Amino acid sequence: MNIKVSEAAKILGKSEQFVRIGLQRDILPIGIAIQMSSKWTYHISPKLLKEYVGGELSI
């Protein structure tokens, strides 16, 4: 299962841009960002996001 950037941003209380840049720079430990040509693709792990926020996710 993959969590959308918009969903992760809402859970974290941050902007979508915050989540994208955090993943691109390998600063936010909730998934990965891969650059494919000029576009970025994101995979946000429910398990890693849950561990990062330290609680239950209601997704």
JSON list of C-alpha atoms in Angstrom, two decimals, residues 20-59:
[
{"chain": "A", "resi": 20, "resn": "ARG", "atom": "CA", "xyz": [8.09, 16.10, -1.36]},
{"chain": "A", "resi": 21, "resn": "ILE", "atom": "CA", "xyz": [11.29, 17.99, -0.57]},
{"chain": "A", "resi": 22, "resn": "GLY", "atom": "CA", "xyz": [11.86, 15.98, 2.61]},
{"chain": "A", "resi": 23, "resn": "LEU", "atom": "CA", "xyz": [11.67, 12.77, 0.63]},
{"chain": "A", "resi": 24, "resn": "GLN", "atom": "CA", "xyz": [13.77, 14.10, -2.27]},
{"chain": "A", "resi": 25, "resn": "ARG", "atom": "CA", "xyz": [16.56, 15.15, 0.11]},
{"chain": "A", "resi": 26, "resn": "ASP", "atom": "CA", "xyz": [16.33, 11.90, 2.09]},
{"chain": "A", "resi": 27, "resn": "ILE", "atom": "CA", "xyz": [15.56, 13.88, 5.27]},
{"chain": "A", "resi": 28, "resn": "LEU", "atom": "CA", "xyz": [12.05, 12.61, 5.94]},
{"chain": "A", "resi": 29, "resn": "PRO", "atom": "CA", "xyz": [12.28, 8.88, 6.86]},
{"chain": "A", "resi": 30, "resn": "ILE", "atom": "CA", "xyz": [8.79, 7.86, 5.73]},
{"chain": "A", "resi": 31, "resn": "GLY", "atom": "CA", "xyz": [9.51, 6.58, 2.22]},
{"chain": "A", "resi": 32, "resn": "ILE", "atom": "CA", "xyz": [11.48, 7.28, -0.93]},
{"chain": "A", "resi": 33, "resn": "ALA", "atom": "CA", "xyz": [11.53, 9.70, -3.84]},
{"chain": "A", "resi": 34, "resn": "ILE", "atom": "CA", "xyz": [12.85, 8.64, -7.23]},
{"chain": "A", "resi": 35, "resn": "GLN", "atom": "CA", "xyz": [13.54, 11.03, -10.07]},
{"chain": "A", "resi": 36, "resn": "MET", "atom": "CA", "xyz": [12.40, 9.66, -13.39]},
{"chain": "A", "resi": 37, "resn": "SER", "atom": "CA", "xyz": [13.65, 12.03, -16.09]},
{"chain": "A", "resi": 38, "resn": "SER", "atom": "CA", "xyz": [12.32, 15.41, -14.98]},
{"chain": "A", "resi": 39, "resn": "LYS", "atom": "CA", "xyz": [9.47, 14.02, -12.82]},
{"chain": "A", "resi": 40, "resn": "TRP", "atom": "CA", "xyz": [9.63, 12.68, -9.27]},
{"chain": "A", "resi": 41, "resn": "THR", "atom": "CA", "xyz": [7.79, 9.57, -8.06]},
{"chain": "A", "resi": 42, "resn": "TYR", "atom": "CA", "xyz": [7.08, 9.04, -4.37]},
{"chain": "A", "resi": 43, "resn": "HIS", "atom": "CA", "xyz": [6.45, 5.97, -2.25]},
{"chain": "A", "resi": 44, "resn": "ILE", "atom": "CA", "xyz": [5.32, 6.64, 1.31]},
{"chain": "A", "resi": 45, "resn": "SER", "atom": "CA", "xyz": [5.24, 3.58, 3.54]},
{"chain": "A", "resi": 46, "resn": "PRO", "atom": "CA", "xyz": [2.33, 3.33, 5.98]},
{"chain": "A", "resi": 47, "resn": "LYS", "atom": "CA", "xyz": [4.61, 1.49, 8.44]},
{"chain": "A", "resi": 48, "resn": "LEU", "atom": "CA", "xyz": [7.36, 4.11, 8.30]},
{"chain": "A", "resi": 49, "resn": "LEU", "atom": "CA", "xyz": [4.87, 6.97, 8.55]},
{"chain": "A", "resi": 50, "resn": "LYS", "atom": "CA", "xyz": [3.22, 5.34, 11.58]},
{"chain": "A", "resi": 51, "resn": "GLU", "atom": "CA", "xyz": [6.62, 4.89, 13.27]},
{"chain": "A", "resi": 52, "resn": "TYR", "atom": "CA", "xyz": [7.55, 8.51, 12.47]},
{"chain": "A", "resi": 53, "resn": "VAL", "atom": "CA", "xyz": [4.40, 10.01, 13.98]},
{"chain": "A", "resi": 54, "resn": "GLY", "atom": "CA", "xyz": [4.57, 7.59, 16.90]},
{"chain": "A", "resi": 55, "resn": "GLY", "atom": "CA", "xyz": [0.98, 6.39, 16.86]},
{"chain": "A", "resi": 56, "resn": "GLU", "atom": "CA", "xyz": [-1.93, 5.00, 14.98]},
{"chain": "A", "resi": 57, "resn": "LEU", "atom": "CA", "xyz": [-2.84, 6.07, 11.48]},
{"chain": "A", "resi": 58, "resn": "SER", "atom": "CA", "xyz": [-6.45, 6.38, 10.45]},
{"chain": "A", "resi": 59, "resn": "ILE", "atom": "CA", "xyz": [-6.14, 6.09, 6.70]}
]
